[in-house]
Short mmCIF file of C-alpha atoms in Angstrom, two decimals:
data_model
loop_
_atom_site.label_atom_id
_atom_site.label_comp_id
_atom_site.label_asym_id
_atom_site.label_seq_id
_atom_site.Cartn_x
_atom_site.Cartn_y
_atom_site.Cartn_z
CA UNK B 10 -47.16 -146.55 109.27
CA UNK B 11 -48.76 -149.89 108.44
CA UNK B 12 -47.04 -151.90 105.72
CA UNK B 13 -50.09 -151.73 103.45
CA UNK B 14 -50.30 -147.94 103.83
CA UNK B 15 -46.58 -147.62 103.17
CA UNK B 16 -46.88 -149.65 99.97
CA UNK B 17 -49.80 -147.53 98.84
CA UNK B 18 -47.94 -144.32 99.58
CA UNK B 19 -44.92 -145.59 97.65
CA UNK B 20 -47.12 -146.44 94.67
CA UNK B 21 -48.82 -143.04 94.80
CA UNK B 22 -45.44 -141.29 94.91
CA UNK B 23 -44.08 -143.43 92.07
CA UNK B 24 -47.15 -142.54 90.03
CA UNK B 25 -46.67 -138.82 90.67
CA UNK B 26 -43.00 -139.09 89.73
CA UNK B 27 -43.94 -140.90 86.53
CA UNK B 28 -46.52 -138.25 85.62
CA UNK B 29 -43.98 -135.51 86.30
CA UNK B 30 -41.57 -137.16 83.88
CA UNK B 31 -43.93 -138.36 81.15
CA UNK B 32 -47.36 -136.78 81.50
CA UNK B 33 -50.05 -137.48 80.29
CA UNK B 34 -50.42 -141.27 80.38
CA UNK B 35 -53.27 -143.73 80.24
CA UNK B 36 -54.05 -145.99 83.17
CA UNK B 37 -52.71 -148.92 81.17
CA UNK B 38 -49.47 -147.00 80.52
CA UNK B 39 -49.10 -146.23 84.23
CA UNK B 40 -49.75 -149.83 85.25
CA UNK B 41 -47.19 -151.08 82.75
CA UNK B 42 -44.50 -148.52 83.61
CA UNK B 43 -44.84 -149.12 87.37
CA UNK B 44 -45.29 -152.89 87.15
CA UNK B 45 -48.72 -152.74 88.81
CA UNK B 46 -51.97 -154.48 88.05
CA UNK B 47 -54.57 -152.28 86.36
CA UNK B 48 -56.77 -152.50 89.46
CA UNK B 49 -53.95 -151.29 91.73
CA UNK B 50 -53.01 -148.53 89.30
CA UNK B 51 -56.66 -147.48 89.12
CA UNK B 52 -56.91 -147.24 92.91
CA UNK B 53 -53.71 -145.21 93.11
CA UNK B 54 -54.95 -142.81 90.44
CA UNK B 55 -58.30 -142.49 92.23
CA UNK B 56 -56.48 -141.23 95.33
CA UNK B 57 -54.48 -138.70 93.33
CA UNK B 58 -57.59 -137.48 91.50
CA UNK B 59 -59.46 -137.00 94.76
CA UNK B 60 -56.48 -135.12 96.19
CA UNK B 61 -56.52 -132.85 93.08
CA UNK B 62 -52.89 -133.71 92.36
CA UNK B 63 -53.86 -135.41 89.10
CA UNK B 64 -56.55 -134.79 86.49
CA UNK B 65 -58.13 -136.67 83.62
CA UNK B 66 -57.80 -135.43 80.06
CA UNK B 67 -60.54 -136.30 77.59
CA UNK B 68 -58.60 -136.95 74.41
CA UNK B 69 -60.25 -136.00 71.09
CA UNK B 70 -61.46 -138.93 69.04
CA UNK B 71 -59.08 -139.85 66.21
CA UNK B 72 -60.56 -139.96 62.74
CA UNK B 73 -61.75 -143.42 61.70
CA UNK B 74 -61.91 -144.76 65.26
CA UNK B 75 -65.08 -145.82 67.02
CA UNK B 76 -65.88 -146.21 70.69
CA UNK B 77 -65.15 -144.10 73.71
CA UNK B 78 -62.19 -141.70 73.41
CA UNK B 79 -59.20 -142.58 75.58
CA UNK B 80 -58.82 -140.87 78.95
CA UNK B 81 -55.30 -140.06 80.02
CA UNK B 82 -54.03 -138.78 83.33
CA UNK B 83 -51.72 -135.83 83.99
CA UNK B 84 -50.52 -133.76 86.91
CA UNK B 85 -53.04 -131.09 87.81
CA UNK B 86 -51.24 -127.72 87.72
CA UNK B 87 -54.05 -126.10 89.72
CA UNK B 88 -54.19 -128.85 92.33
CA UNK B 89 -51.53 -127.34 94.56
CA UNK B 90 -49.77 -124.01 94.90
CA UNK B 91 -46.57 -123.05 96.70
CA UNK B 92 -45.17 -119.73 97.89
CA UNK B 93 -41.42 -119.15 97.84
CA UNK B 94 -39.66 -116.20 99.45
CA UNK B 95 -35.93 -115.47 99.33
CA UNK B 96 -34.61 -113.36 102.22
CA UNK B 97 -31.51 -111.19 101.99
CA UNK B 98 -30.35 -108.05 103.75
CA UNK B 99 -31.46 -105.96 100.79
CA UNK B 100 -34.66 -107.54 99.44
CA UNK B 101 -37.45 -110.07 99.86
CA UNK B 102 -38.13 -111.80 96.54
CA UNK B 103 -41.41 -113.71 96.47
CA UNK B 104 -43.06 -116.00 93.93
CA UNK B 105 -46.16 -118.17 93.68
CA UNK B 106 -45.84 -121.37 91.65
CA UNK B 107 -48.36 -124.03 90.70
CA UNK B 108 -47.94 -127.82 90.82
CA UNK B 109 -46.31 -127.81 87.40
CA UNK B 110 -43.66 -125.39 88.67
CA UNK B 111 -44.92 -122.46 86.58
CA UNK B 112 -44.57 -119.02 88.20
CA UNK B 113 -47.98 -117.35 88.51
CA UNK B 114 -47.00 -114.23 90.43
CA UNK B 115 -43.80 -112.52 91.57
CA UNK B 116 -43.13 -109.55 93.84
CA UNK B 117 -39.86 -108.09 95.16
CA UNK B 118 -39.78 -105.60 98.02
CA UNK B 119 -36.91 -103.85 99.89
CA UNK B 120 -35.68 -105.35 103.16
CA UNK B 121 -32.74 -103.06 103.90
CA UNK B 122 -34.33 -101.18 106.83
CA UNK B 123 -35.47 -104.07 109.01
CA UNK B 124 -33.33 -107.06 108.05
CA UNK B 125 -31.76 -107.31 111.54
CA UNK B 126 -35.19 -107.65 113.18
CA UNK B 127 -36.59 -111.19 112.72
CA UNK B 128 -40.10 -110.21 113.88
CA UNK B 129 -40.31 -107.41 111.32
CA UNK B 130 -38.97 -109.65 108.56
CA UNK B 131 -41.44 -112.39 109.50
CA UNK B 132 -44.33 -109.94 109.26
CA UNK B 133 -43.06 -108.75 105.86
CA UNK B 134 -42.81 -112.37 104.66
CA UNK B 135 -46.37 -113.09 105.82
CA UNK B 136 -47.71 -109.95 104.13
CA UNK B 137 -45.83 -110.78 100.93
CA UNK B 138 -47.17 -114.36 100.92
CA UNK B 139 -50.74 -113.09 101.19
CA UNK B 140 -50.19 -110.56 98.38
CA UNK B 141 -48.80 -113.25 96.10
CA UNK B 142 -51.75 -115.58 96.66
CA UNK B 143 -54.49 -112.94 96.55
CA UNK B 144 -52.95 -111.23 93.55
CA UNK B 145 -53.02 -114.47 91.57
CA UNK B 146 -56.63 -115.20 92.53
CA UNK B 147 -55.69 -118.61 93.92
CA UNK B 148 -57.91 -120.65 96.24
CA UNK B 149 -56.11 -120.37 99.59
CA UNK B 150 -57.20 -123.91 100.50
CA UNK B 151 -54.95 -125.25 97.75
CA UNK B 152 -51.82 -123.50 98.98
CA UNK B 153 -49.51 -126.24 100.26
CA UNK B 154 -47.14 -124.00 102.15
CA UNK B 155 -44.55 -121.23 102.18
CA UNK B 156 -40.87 -121.96 101.52
CA UNK B 157 -38.44 -119.43 102.98
CA UNK B 158 -34.78 -119.37 101.94
CA UNK B 159 -32.24 -117.68 104.20
CA UNK B 160 -28.52 -116.94 103.65
CA UNK B 161 -27.24 -118.84 106.66
CA UNK B 162 -26.98 -122.07 108.58
CA UNK B 163 -30.40 -123.69 108.92
CA UNK B 164 -30.93 -126.72 111.15
CA UNK B 165 -33.11 -129.70 110.36
CA UNK B 166 -35.83 -128.15 112.53
CA UNK B 167 -35.88 -125.00 110.37
CA UNK B 168 -34.24 -122.78 112.99
CA UNK B 169 -31.74 -120.30 111.55
CA UNK B 170 -28.73 -121.10 113.72
CA UNK B 171 -26.54 -118.41 112.20
CA UNK B 172 -27.06 -115.91 109.39
CA UNK B 173 -24.17 -113.48 109.61
CA UNK B 174 -25.37 -111.27 106.77
CA UNK B 175 -28.70 -110.79 108.58
CA UNK B 176 -27.05 -110.72 112.03
CA UNK B 177 -29.35 -113.53 113.21
CA UNK B 178 -28.56 -116.32 115.66
CA UNK B 179 -30.95 -119.09 116.77
CA UNK B 180 -33.97 -117.51 115.09
CA UNK B 181 -37.05 -119.68 114.56
CA UNK B 182 -38.17 -117.64 111.57
CA UNK B 183 -40.63 -120.35 110.51
CA UNK B 184 -42.57 -120.06 113.75
CA UNK B 185 -42.48 -116.27 113.57
CA UNK B 186 -43.84 -116.35 110.02
CA UNK B 187 -46.55 -118.85 110.99
CA UNK B 188 -47.66 -116.59 113.86
CA UNK B 189 -47.73 -113.50 111.63
CA UNK B 190 -49.44 -115.34 108.77
CA UNK B 191 -52.30 -116.78 110.76
CA UNK B 192 -53.08 -119.24 107.95
CA UNK B 193 -52.79 -123.06 108.15
CA UNK B 194 -49.98 -123.15 105.61
CA UNK B 195 -46.88 -125.17 106.51
CA UNK B 196 -43.68 -123.12 106.64
CA UNK B 197 -40.41 -124.67 105.45
CA UNK B 198 -37.16 -122.80 106.04
CA UNK B 199 -34.04 -123.74 104.11
CA UNK B 200 -30.61 -122.45 103.21
CA UNK B 201 -30.59 -120.30 100.05
CA UNK B 202 -28.15 -122.63 98.27
CA UNK B 203 -30.45 -125.58 98.95
CA UNK B 204 -33.28 -123.57 97.39
CA UNK B 205 -31.08 -122.82 94.38
CA UNK B 206 -30.32 -126.52 93.95
CA UNK B 207 -34.05 -127.28 93.95
CA UNK B 208 -34.59 -124.74 91.19
CA UNK B 209 -31.67 -126.05 89.15
CA UNK B 210 -32.85 -129.63 89.66
CA UNK B 211 -36.24 -128.73 88.20
CA UNK B 212 -34.54 -127.43 85.04
CA UNK B 213 -31.81 -130.08 84.89
CA UNK B 214 -31.75 -132.63 82.09
CA UNK B 215 -28.91 -134.64 83.64
CA UNK B 216 -29.41 -137.89 85.47
CA UNK B 217 -29.15 -137.59 89.27
CA UNK B 218 -25.48 -137.45 90.17
CA UNK B 219 -22.92 -136.11 92.60
CA UNK B 220 -22.94 -132.37 92.02
CA UNK B 221 -21.97 -129.20 93.81
CA UNK B 222 -24.32 -126.22 93.45
CA UNK B 223 -22.59 -122.97 94.42
CA UNK B 224 -24.56 -119.80 95.13
CA UNK B 225 -22.61 -116.62 94.34
CA UNK B 226 -24.51 -113.84 96.04
CA UNK B 227 -24.13 -111.57 99.04
CA UNK B 228 -22.08 -114.42 100.44
CA UNK B 229 -21.10 -117.83 99.09
CA UNK B 230 -23.26 -120.87 99.77
CA UNK B 231 -23.50 -124.38 98.42
CA UNK B 232 -25.60 -127.50 98.30
CA UNK B 233 -23.90 -130.86 98.04
CA UNK B 234 -25.94 -133.24 95.88
CA UNK B 235 -25.38 -136.97 96.33
CA UNK B 236 -27.36 -139.31 94.07
CA UNK B 237 -29.82 -136.54 93.32
CA UNK B 238 -30.46 -135.56 96.96
CA UNK B 239 -29.09 -132.77 99.12
CA UNK B 240 -26.56 -134.03 101.66
CA UNK B 241 -27.56 -132.38 104.93
CA UNK B 242 -24.98 -133.70 107.41
CA UNK B 243 -25.83 -134.70 110.96
CA UNK B 244 -27.34 -131.34 111.90
CA UNK B 245 -28.45 -130.12 108.48
CA UNK B 246 -25.42 -127.82 108.11
CA UNK B 247 -23.57 -129.57 105.27
CA UNK B 248 -22.63 -127.33 102.35
CA UNK B 249 -21.88 -124.18 104.36
CA UNK B 250 -18.78 -123.46 102.32
CA UNK B 251 -19.02 -119.73 102.96
CA UNK B 252 -17.55 -120.40 106.42
CA UNK B 253 -14.50 -122.12 104.93
CA UNK B 254 -11.43 -120.24 106.22
CA UNK B 255 -8.89 -119.13 103.59
CA UNK B 256 -6.02 -118.57 106.00
CA UNK B 257 -3.67 -120.59 108.19
CA UNK B 258 -3.87 -118.05 111.02
CA UNK B 259 -6.49 -118.74 113.70
CA UNK B 260 -7.04 -115.02 114.22
CA UNK B 261 -8.30 -114.82 110.61
CA UNK B 262 -10.93 -117.51 111.09
CA UNK B 263 -13.82 -115.04 111.37
CA UNK B 264 -12.77 -112.52 108.75
CA UNK B 265 -10.98 -114.38 105.93
CA UNK B 266 -13.79 -116.72 104.95
CA UNK B 267 -14.87 -117.68 101.46
CA UNK B 268 -18.27 -116.08 102.00
CA UNK B 269 -16.96 -112.69 103.10
CA UNK B 270 -14.16 -112.54 100.54
CA UNK B 271 -16.11 -113.96 97.61
CA UNK B 272 -19.49 -112.25 97.94
CA UNK B 273 -20.68 -109.28 95.94
CA UNK B 274 -19.78 -106.64 98.59
CA UNK B 275 -16.70 -105.32 96.74
CA UNK B 276 -18.77 -104.87 93.55
CA UNK B 277 -21.48 -102.71 95.17
CA UNK B 278 -19.67 -99.36 94.73
CA UNK B 279 -19.45 -100.07 90.99
CA UNK B 280 -23.16 -100.72 90.41
CA UNK B 281 -25.17 -98.24 88.32
CA UNK B 282 -27.70 -96.23 90.31
CA UNK B 283 -31.40 -96.95 89.94
CA UNK B 284 -30.92 -100.69 89.38
CA UNK B 285 -31.36 -103.69 91.60
CA UNK B 286 -28.23 -105.56 92.65
CA UNK B 287 -28.95 -108.35 90.17
CA UNK B 288 -29.52 -105.86 87.36
CA UNK B 289 -26.40 -103.90 88.31
CA UNK B 290 -24.19 -107.01 88.34
CA UNK B 291 -25.60 -107.99 84.94
CA UNK B 292 -24.68 -104.50 83.66
CA UNK B 293 -21.12 -104.97 84.93
CA UNK B 294 -20.94 -108.35 83.21
CA UNK B 295 -21.96 -106.72 79.94
CA UNK B 296 -19.10 -104.19 80.06
CA UNK B 297 -16.41 -105.03 77.55
CA UNK B 298 -13.81 -102.31 78.10
CA UNK B 299 -10.68 -103.71 79.84
CA UNK B 300 -9.08 -102.04 82.81
CA UNK B 301 -10.72 -99.67 85.28
CA UNK B 302 -12.15 -100.29 88.76
CA UNK B 303 -14.03 -103.42 87.67
CA UNK B 304 -10.83 -105.19 86.66
CA UNK B 305 -9.24 -104.27 89.99
CA UNK B 306 -12.10 -105.96 91.86
CA UNK B 307 -12.07 -108.96 89.51
CA UNK B 308 -8.32 -109.35 90.10
CA UNK B 309 -9.01 -109.69 93.83
CA UNK B 310 -12.07 -111.89 93.35
CA UNK B 311 -10.54 -114.45 90.97
CA UNK B 312 -7.96 -115.92 93.43
CA UNK B 313 -10.62 -116.24 96.15
CA UNK B 314 -12.99 -118.18 93.88
CA UNK B 315 -10.11 -120.25 92.48
CA UNK B 316 -8.82 -121.36 95.89
CA UNK B 317 -12.33 -121.94 97.18
CA UNK B 318 -13.27 -124.18 94.24
CA UNK B 319 -9.93 -126.00 94.41
CA UNK B 320 -10.49 -126.94 98.05
CA UNK B 321 -14.05 -128.04 97.34
CA UNK B 322 -12.98 -130.25 94.44
CA UNK B 323 -10.31 -131.87 96.60
CA UNK B 324 -12.72 -132.55 99.46
CA UNK B 325 -15.97 -133.36 97.64
CA UNK B 326 -14.82 -134.66 94.24
CA UNK B 327 -18.08 -133.68 92.49
CA UNK B 328 -19.04 -134.86 89.03
CA UNK B 329 -19.80 -131.27 88.06
CA UNK B 330 -20.16 -127.82 89.58
CA UNK B 331 -23.07 -125.49 88.82
CA UNK B 332 -22.79 -121.81 89.69
CA UNK B 333 -25.85 -119.66 90.26
CA UNK B 334 -26.95 -116.49 91.98
CA UNK B 335 -26.68 -112.83 90.92
CA UNK B 336 -22.86 -112.77 91.03
CA UNK B 337 -22.52 -115.79 88.72
CA UNK B 338 -22.96 -113.53 85.68
CA UNK B 339 -19.42 -112.26 86.26
CA UNK B 340 -17.78 -115.68 86.39
CA UNK B 341 -17.03 -115.66 82.65
CA UNK B 342 -14.78 -112.63 83.29
CA UNK B 343 -12.51 -114.72 85.53
CA UNK B 344 -13.17 -118.21 84.12
CA UNK B 345 -9.83 -118.49 82.30
CA UNK B 346 -7.89 -117.44 85.42
CA UNK B 347 -9.82 -119.90 87.60
CA UNK B 348 -9.23 -122.72 85.12
CA UNK B 349 -5.49 -122.00 85.10
CA UNK B 350 -5.27 -122.15 88.90
CA UNK B 351 -7.32 -125.34 89.13
CA UNK B 352 -5.33 -127.19 86.47
CA UNK B 353 -2.01 -126.12 87.95
CA UNK B 354 -2.89 -127.22 91.48
CA UNK B 355 -5.36 -130.09 91.13
CA UNK B 356 -4.39 -133.14 93.13
CA UNK B 357 -2.89 -135.87 90.96
CA UNK B 358 -5.48 -138.48 90.07
CA UNK B 359 -8.47 -136.14 90.24
CA UNK B 360 -10.33 -135.05 87.13
CA UNK B 361 -11.33 -131.41 86.85
CA UNK B 362 -15.15 -131.39 86.85
CA UNK B 363 -17.01 -129.21 84.36
CA UNK B 364 -18.03 -125.85 85.82
CA UNK B 365 -21.30 -124.46 84.45
CA UNK B 366 -23.14 -121.22 85.02
CA UNK B 367 -26.88 -121.78 85.35
CA UNK B 368 -28.87 -119.56 83.02
CA UNK B 369 -31.39 -118.47 85.63
CA UNK B 370 -33.24 -115.33 86.68
CA UNK B 371 -32.83 -113.18 89.77
CA UNK B 372 -35.85 -114.71 91.54
CA UNK B 373 -34.72 -118.30 90.96
CA UNK B 374 -33.81 -118.84 94.62
CA UNK B 375 -37.37 -117.88 95.60
CA UNK B 376 -38.67 -120.34 92.99
CA UNK B 377 -36.41 -122.97 94.53
CA UNK B 378 -37.73 -122.21 98.02
CA UNK B 379 -41.23 -122.95 96.74
CA UNK B 380 -39.81 -125.96 94.92
CA UNK B 381 -38.55 -127.56 98.14
CA UNK B 382 -42.20 -127.88 99.20
CA UNK B 383 -43.31 -129.07 95.78
CA UNK B 384 -40.48 -131.60 95.56
CA UNK B 385 -41.40 -133.11 98.92
CA UNK B 386 -44.58 -134.47 97.38
CA UNK B 387 -42.47 -136.51 94.95
CA UNK B 388 -40.07 -137.93 97.56
CA UNK B 389 -40.25 -141.58 98.47
CA UNK B 390 -40.34 -142.12 102.25
CA UNK B 391 -37.08 -142.56 104.09
CA UNK B 392 -36.80 -145.62 106.31
CA UNK B 393 -36.50 -143.46 109.42
CA UNK B 394 -39.82 -141.78 108.59
CA UNK B 395 -41.79 -145.02 108.75
CA UNK B 396 -44.04 -145.01 111.79
CA UNK B 397 -43.60 -141.29 112.38
CA UNK B 398 -46.90 -140.04 110.97
CA UNK B 399 -47.75 -138.68 107.52
CA UNK B 400 -44.73 -138.37 105.21
CA UNK B 401 -43.17 -134.96 104.77
CA UNK B 402 -44.99 -132.77 102.27
CA UNK B 403 -48.38 -134.47 102.56
CA UNK B 404 -51.22 -132.36 103.88
CA UNK B 405 -53.77 -133.47 106.45
CA UNK B 406 -56.31 -133.69 103.63
CA UNK B 407 -54.05 -136.07 101.75
CA UNK B 408 -53.70 -138.18 104.88
CA UNK B 409 -57.51 -138.32 105.20
CA UNK B 410 -57.80 -139.53 101.61
CA UNK B 411 -55.14 -142.14 102.23
CA UNK B 412 -57.04 -143.38 105.28
CA UNK B 413 -60.23 -143.75 103.26
CA UNK B 414 -58.23 -145.52 100.55
CA UNK B 415 -56.88 -148.03 103.08
CA UNK B 416 -60.45 -149.09 103.90
CA UNK B 417 -61.25 -150.08 100.31
#
């Protein structure tokens, strides 16, 4: 990437980030906030307007004022749309969101019959993506891609290396979805905890910090956030805490893992009939009578979560921990027991980070999967991306606009 193009892309991204934080703004406001000349700010905004990522707002004339009303610029909610689909062994939860992050359509379908068959799941994902877009009446040319979240280890190339709950190994689900979809929409595959962190980040009012996002679901997953970004590790596998072994015996390495011991499997026999898993877990959380089968399961679950969090605090030393996923609604039933274990065993010198439960809905992971595509538009380029073609998240159309901009 030429230096001039890189600078322009950085300025465009900074402008989008500013509009996301404080929209709408005048051109003068944008120039001042970004430290740009008005001419440079005007050129940047022209690119974003042509790409439909920004729009002009004709402000009403204030009483007593003369002259042309001010024109301010804001993100264009209808300029880009993103599909997000969360895959589990029991359901496919799909959403369609616009550029503002608002959910326009949502559909959940069963996945229990075919979850072991990647080709069948890919076809179901493709069909669901089409239903979401068509059902919302969205222009398919403005769909920027499909984000797919999977409960397993996902490499940087989007290949699902291992998803034990789905019984998948080395599955290129993104390519399978692209083939089934037959539409020119980019496919981005990510770990479900990474998708959850994207959703939480969109709702978060905290400054970017070191944080651990823990997904309590069919298994246990996590995303490690460093300075506001997901830490991927050398192969993209960082945060796979569900594979953490809770035993000193090598023969237990495959069975006594945090994910298998701490997931919602033991709670399934207690769920009311006729409800989804998320609804059933919420019903259990609402029960107030002590004792009974629920307390027996909670008594087994509490030590697992306590030891798991203790190890994670010792290793990662996060500023805070955010719990999400359908099983998180039950954390308040064991919170006091977990706190007691953590305080009694925390390494001297460490401070116990606050542990919060995100107030989110059952389809939040799907929203986060869509959000990983949306967020990529706001990312500044990494140094190792320079010279490697259009930055991640930018469509070919955006690249064409940038090329025309570079000739001005």
